mmCIF file of C-alpha atoms in Angstrom:
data_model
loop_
_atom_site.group_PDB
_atom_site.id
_atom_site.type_symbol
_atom_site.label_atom_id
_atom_site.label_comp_id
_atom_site.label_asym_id
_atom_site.label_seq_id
_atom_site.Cartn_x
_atom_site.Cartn_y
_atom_site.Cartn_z
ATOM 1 C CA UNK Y 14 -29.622 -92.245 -26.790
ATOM 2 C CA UNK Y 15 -25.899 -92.192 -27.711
ATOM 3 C CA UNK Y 16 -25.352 -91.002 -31.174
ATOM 4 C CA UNK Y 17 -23.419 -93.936 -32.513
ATOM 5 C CA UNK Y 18 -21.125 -92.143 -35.331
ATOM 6 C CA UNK Y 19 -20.478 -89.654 -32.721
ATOM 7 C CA UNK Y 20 -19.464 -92.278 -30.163
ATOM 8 C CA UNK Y 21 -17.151 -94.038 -32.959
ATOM 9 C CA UNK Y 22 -15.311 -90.585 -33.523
ATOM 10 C CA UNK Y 23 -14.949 -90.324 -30.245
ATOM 11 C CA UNK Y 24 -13.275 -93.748 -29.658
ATOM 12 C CA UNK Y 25 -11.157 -93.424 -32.100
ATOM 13 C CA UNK Y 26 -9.855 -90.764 -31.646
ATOM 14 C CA UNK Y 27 -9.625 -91.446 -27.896
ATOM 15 C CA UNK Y 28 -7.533 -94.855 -29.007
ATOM 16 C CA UNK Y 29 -5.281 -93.113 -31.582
ATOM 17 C CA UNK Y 30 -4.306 -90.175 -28.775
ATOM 18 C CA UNK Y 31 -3.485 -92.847 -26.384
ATOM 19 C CA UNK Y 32 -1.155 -94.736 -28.929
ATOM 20 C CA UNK Y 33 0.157 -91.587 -30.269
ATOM 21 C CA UNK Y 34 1.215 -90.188 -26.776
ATOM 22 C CA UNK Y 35 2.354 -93.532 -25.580
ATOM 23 C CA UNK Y 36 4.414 -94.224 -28.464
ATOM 24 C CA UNK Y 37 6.354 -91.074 -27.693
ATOM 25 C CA UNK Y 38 6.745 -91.576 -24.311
ATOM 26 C CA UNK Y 39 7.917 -95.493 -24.559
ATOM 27 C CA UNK Y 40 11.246 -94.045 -25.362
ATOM 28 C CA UNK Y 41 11.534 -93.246 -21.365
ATOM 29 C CA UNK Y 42 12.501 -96.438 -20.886
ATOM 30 C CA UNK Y 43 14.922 -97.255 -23.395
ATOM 31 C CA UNK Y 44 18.642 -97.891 -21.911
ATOM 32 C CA UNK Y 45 17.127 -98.112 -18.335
ATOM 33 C CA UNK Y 46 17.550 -101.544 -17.717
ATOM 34 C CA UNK Y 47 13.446 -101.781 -16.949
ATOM 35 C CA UNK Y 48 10.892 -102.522 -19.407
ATOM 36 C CA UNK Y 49 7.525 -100.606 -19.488
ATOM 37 C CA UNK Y 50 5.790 -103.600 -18.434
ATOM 38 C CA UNK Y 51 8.485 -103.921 -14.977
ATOM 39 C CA UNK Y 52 7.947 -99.903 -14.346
ATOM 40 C CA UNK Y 53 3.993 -100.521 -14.516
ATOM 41 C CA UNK Y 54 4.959 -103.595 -11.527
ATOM 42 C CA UNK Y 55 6.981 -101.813 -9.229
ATOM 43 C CA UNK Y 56 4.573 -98.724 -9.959
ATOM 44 C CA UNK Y 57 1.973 -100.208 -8.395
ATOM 45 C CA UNK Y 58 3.861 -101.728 -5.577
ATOM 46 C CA UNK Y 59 5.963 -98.854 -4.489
ATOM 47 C CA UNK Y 60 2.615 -96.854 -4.132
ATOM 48 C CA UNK Y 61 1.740 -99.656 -1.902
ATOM 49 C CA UNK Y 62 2.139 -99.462 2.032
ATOM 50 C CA UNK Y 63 5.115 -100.530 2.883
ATOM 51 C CA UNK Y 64 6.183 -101.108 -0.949
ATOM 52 C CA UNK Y 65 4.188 -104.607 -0.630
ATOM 53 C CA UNK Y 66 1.156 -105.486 -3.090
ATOM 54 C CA UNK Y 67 -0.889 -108.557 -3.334
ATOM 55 C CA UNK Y 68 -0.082 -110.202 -6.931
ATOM 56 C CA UNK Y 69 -3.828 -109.754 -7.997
ATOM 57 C CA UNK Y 70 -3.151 -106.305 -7.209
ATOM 58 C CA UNK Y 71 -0.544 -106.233 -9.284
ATOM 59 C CA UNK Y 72 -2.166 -108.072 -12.012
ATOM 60 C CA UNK Y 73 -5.211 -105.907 -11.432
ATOM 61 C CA UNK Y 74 -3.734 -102.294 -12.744
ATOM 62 C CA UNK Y 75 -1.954 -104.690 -15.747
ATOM 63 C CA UNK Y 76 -2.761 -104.379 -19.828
ATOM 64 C CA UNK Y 77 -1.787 -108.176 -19.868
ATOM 65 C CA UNK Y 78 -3.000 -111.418 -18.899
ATOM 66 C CA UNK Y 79 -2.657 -113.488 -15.050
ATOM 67 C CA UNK Y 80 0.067 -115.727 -16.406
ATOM 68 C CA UNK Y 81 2.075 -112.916 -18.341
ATOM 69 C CA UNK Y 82 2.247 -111.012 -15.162
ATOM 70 C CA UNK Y 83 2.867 -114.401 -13.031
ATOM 71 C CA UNK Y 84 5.861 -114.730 -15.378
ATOM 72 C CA UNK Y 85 7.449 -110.902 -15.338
ATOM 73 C CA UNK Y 86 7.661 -111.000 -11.367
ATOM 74 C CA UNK Y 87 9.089 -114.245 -10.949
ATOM 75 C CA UNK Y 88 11.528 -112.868 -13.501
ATOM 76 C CA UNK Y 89 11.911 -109.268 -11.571
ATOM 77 C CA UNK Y 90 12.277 -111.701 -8.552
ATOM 78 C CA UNK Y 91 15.260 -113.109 -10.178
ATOM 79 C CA UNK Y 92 16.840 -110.000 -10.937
ATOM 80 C CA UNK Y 93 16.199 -108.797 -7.113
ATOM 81 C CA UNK Y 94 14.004 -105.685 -8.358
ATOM 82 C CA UNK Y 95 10.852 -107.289 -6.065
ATOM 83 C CA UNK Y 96 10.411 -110.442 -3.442
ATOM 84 C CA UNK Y 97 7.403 -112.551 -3.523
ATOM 85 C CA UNK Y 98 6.277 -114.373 -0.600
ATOM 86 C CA UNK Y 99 2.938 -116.489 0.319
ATOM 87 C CA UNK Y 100 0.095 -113.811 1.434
ATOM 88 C CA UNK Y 101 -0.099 -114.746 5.352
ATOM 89 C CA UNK Y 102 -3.700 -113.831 5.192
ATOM 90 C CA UNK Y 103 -4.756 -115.661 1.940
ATOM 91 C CA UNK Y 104 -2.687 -118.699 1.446
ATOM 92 C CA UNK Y 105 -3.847 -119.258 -2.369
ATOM 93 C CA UNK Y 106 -2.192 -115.490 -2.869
ATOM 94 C CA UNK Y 107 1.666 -113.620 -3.191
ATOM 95 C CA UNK Y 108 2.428 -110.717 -2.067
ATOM 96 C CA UNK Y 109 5.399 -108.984 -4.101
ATOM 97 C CA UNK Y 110 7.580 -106.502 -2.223
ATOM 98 C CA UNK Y 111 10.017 -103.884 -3.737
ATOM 99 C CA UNK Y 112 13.666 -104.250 -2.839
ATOM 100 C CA UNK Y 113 15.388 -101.681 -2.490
ATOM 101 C CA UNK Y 114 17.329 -102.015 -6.058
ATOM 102 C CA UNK Y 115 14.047 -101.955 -7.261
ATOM 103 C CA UNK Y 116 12.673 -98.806 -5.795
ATOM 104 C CA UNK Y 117 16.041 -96.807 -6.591
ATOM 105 C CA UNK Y 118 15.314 -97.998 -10.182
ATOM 106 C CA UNK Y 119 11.978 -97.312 -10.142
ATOM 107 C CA UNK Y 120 12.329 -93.535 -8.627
ATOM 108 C CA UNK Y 121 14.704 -92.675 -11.427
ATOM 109 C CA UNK Y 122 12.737 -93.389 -14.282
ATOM 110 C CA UNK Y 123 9.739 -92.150 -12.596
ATOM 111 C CA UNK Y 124 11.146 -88.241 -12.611
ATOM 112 C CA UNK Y 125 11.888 -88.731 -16.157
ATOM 113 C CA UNK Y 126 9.153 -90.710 -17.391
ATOM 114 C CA UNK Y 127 7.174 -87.988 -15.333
ATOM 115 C CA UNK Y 128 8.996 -85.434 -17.316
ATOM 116 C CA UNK Y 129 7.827 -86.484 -19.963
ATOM 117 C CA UNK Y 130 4.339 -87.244 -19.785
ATOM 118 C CA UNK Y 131 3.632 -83.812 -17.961
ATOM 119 C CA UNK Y 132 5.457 -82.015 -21.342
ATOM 120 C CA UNK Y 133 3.209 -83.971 -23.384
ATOM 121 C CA UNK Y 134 -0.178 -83.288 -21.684
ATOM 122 C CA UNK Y 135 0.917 -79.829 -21.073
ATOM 123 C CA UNK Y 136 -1.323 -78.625 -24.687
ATOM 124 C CA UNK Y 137 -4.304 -78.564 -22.237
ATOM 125 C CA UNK Y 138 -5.186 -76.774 -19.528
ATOM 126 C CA UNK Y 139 -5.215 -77.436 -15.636
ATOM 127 C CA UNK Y 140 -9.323 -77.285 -16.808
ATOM 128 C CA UNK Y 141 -9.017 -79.447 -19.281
ATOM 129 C CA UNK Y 142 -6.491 -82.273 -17.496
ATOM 130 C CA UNK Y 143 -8.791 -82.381 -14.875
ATOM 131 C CA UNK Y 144 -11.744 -82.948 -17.172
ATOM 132 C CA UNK Y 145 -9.743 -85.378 -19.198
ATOM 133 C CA UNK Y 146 -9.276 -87.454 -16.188
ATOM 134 C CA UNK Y 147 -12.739 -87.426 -15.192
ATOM 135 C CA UNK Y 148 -14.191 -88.354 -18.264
ATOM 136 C CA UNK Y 149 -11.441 -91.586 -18.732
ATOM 137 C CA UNK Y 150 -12.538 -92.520 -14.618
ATOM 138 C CA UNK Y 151 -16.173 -92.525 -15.756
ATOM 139 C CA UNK Y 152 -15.250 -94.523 -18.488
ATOM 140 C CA UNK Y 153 -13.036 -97.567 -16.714
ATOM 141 C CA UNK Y 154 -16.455 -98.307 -14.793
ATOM 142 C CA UNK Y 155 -17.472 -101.812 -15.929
ATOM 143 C CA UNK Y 156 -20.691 -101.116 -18.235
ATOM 144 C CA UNK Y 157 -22.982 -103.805 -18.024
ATOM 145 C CA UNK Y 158 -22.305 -106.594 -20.710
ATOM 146 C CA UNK Y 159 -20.099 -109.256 -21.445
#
């Protein structure tokens, strides 16, 4: 059994790392003309084939709710960073598409926003990344409850 004070610790100080480091990173994006929230978007669908994601894709790899992330890609629409069109092969679904203004801006905050995080995580090892990243994966599996 899970020692619970020991688990506690452990969260916390899991949650105030993650704050801490994002915090100092947020500043990537200031002056950039994208907003974290539009970088985590066209992250996701620039990785995609063909720079084209389905929306609950999209909404899938997002900190914020369905309608939040409805709302900032019709608004990236209308600024021409992505297109969304009707999923041929679910008609109930979008896909969203990266333009190419989008991908431009989205490669050059990526190498500095890169930069960055790979200065910050660079107090641990290649040993310790590694483990860091395996231990977070093990931890984004849905436990059983509510």
């Amino acid at each position: 059994m899970t020692d619970r004070r020991l688990a506690i610790d452990a969260w916390e100080s899991l949650f105030r790392a993650q704050h801490e480091v994002f915090a100092e990173i947020s500043c990537d994006f200031d002056d950039t003309g994208l907003s974290q929230a539009e970088y985590d978007v066209l992250l996701t669908v620039t990785r995609a084939p063909d720079m084209t994601a389905r929306l609950r894709d999209v909404t899938a790899n997002m900190l914020i709710s369905q309608p939040s992330v409805s709302r900032l890609v019709d608004r990236m629409a209308t600024r021409g960073l992505i297109a969304k069109c009707q999923d041929p092969d679910d008609g109930r679904g979008s896909l969203v598409r990266a333009t190419e203004e989008g991908a431009a801006s989205f490669r050059r905050i990526a190498t500095a926003h890169g930069r960055s995080i790979a200065d910050r995580m660079s107090q641990l090892s290649d040993g310790e990344l590694a483990q860091l990243r395996d231990l977070t994966a093990k931890l984004r599996k849905p436990a059983d409850g509510c």
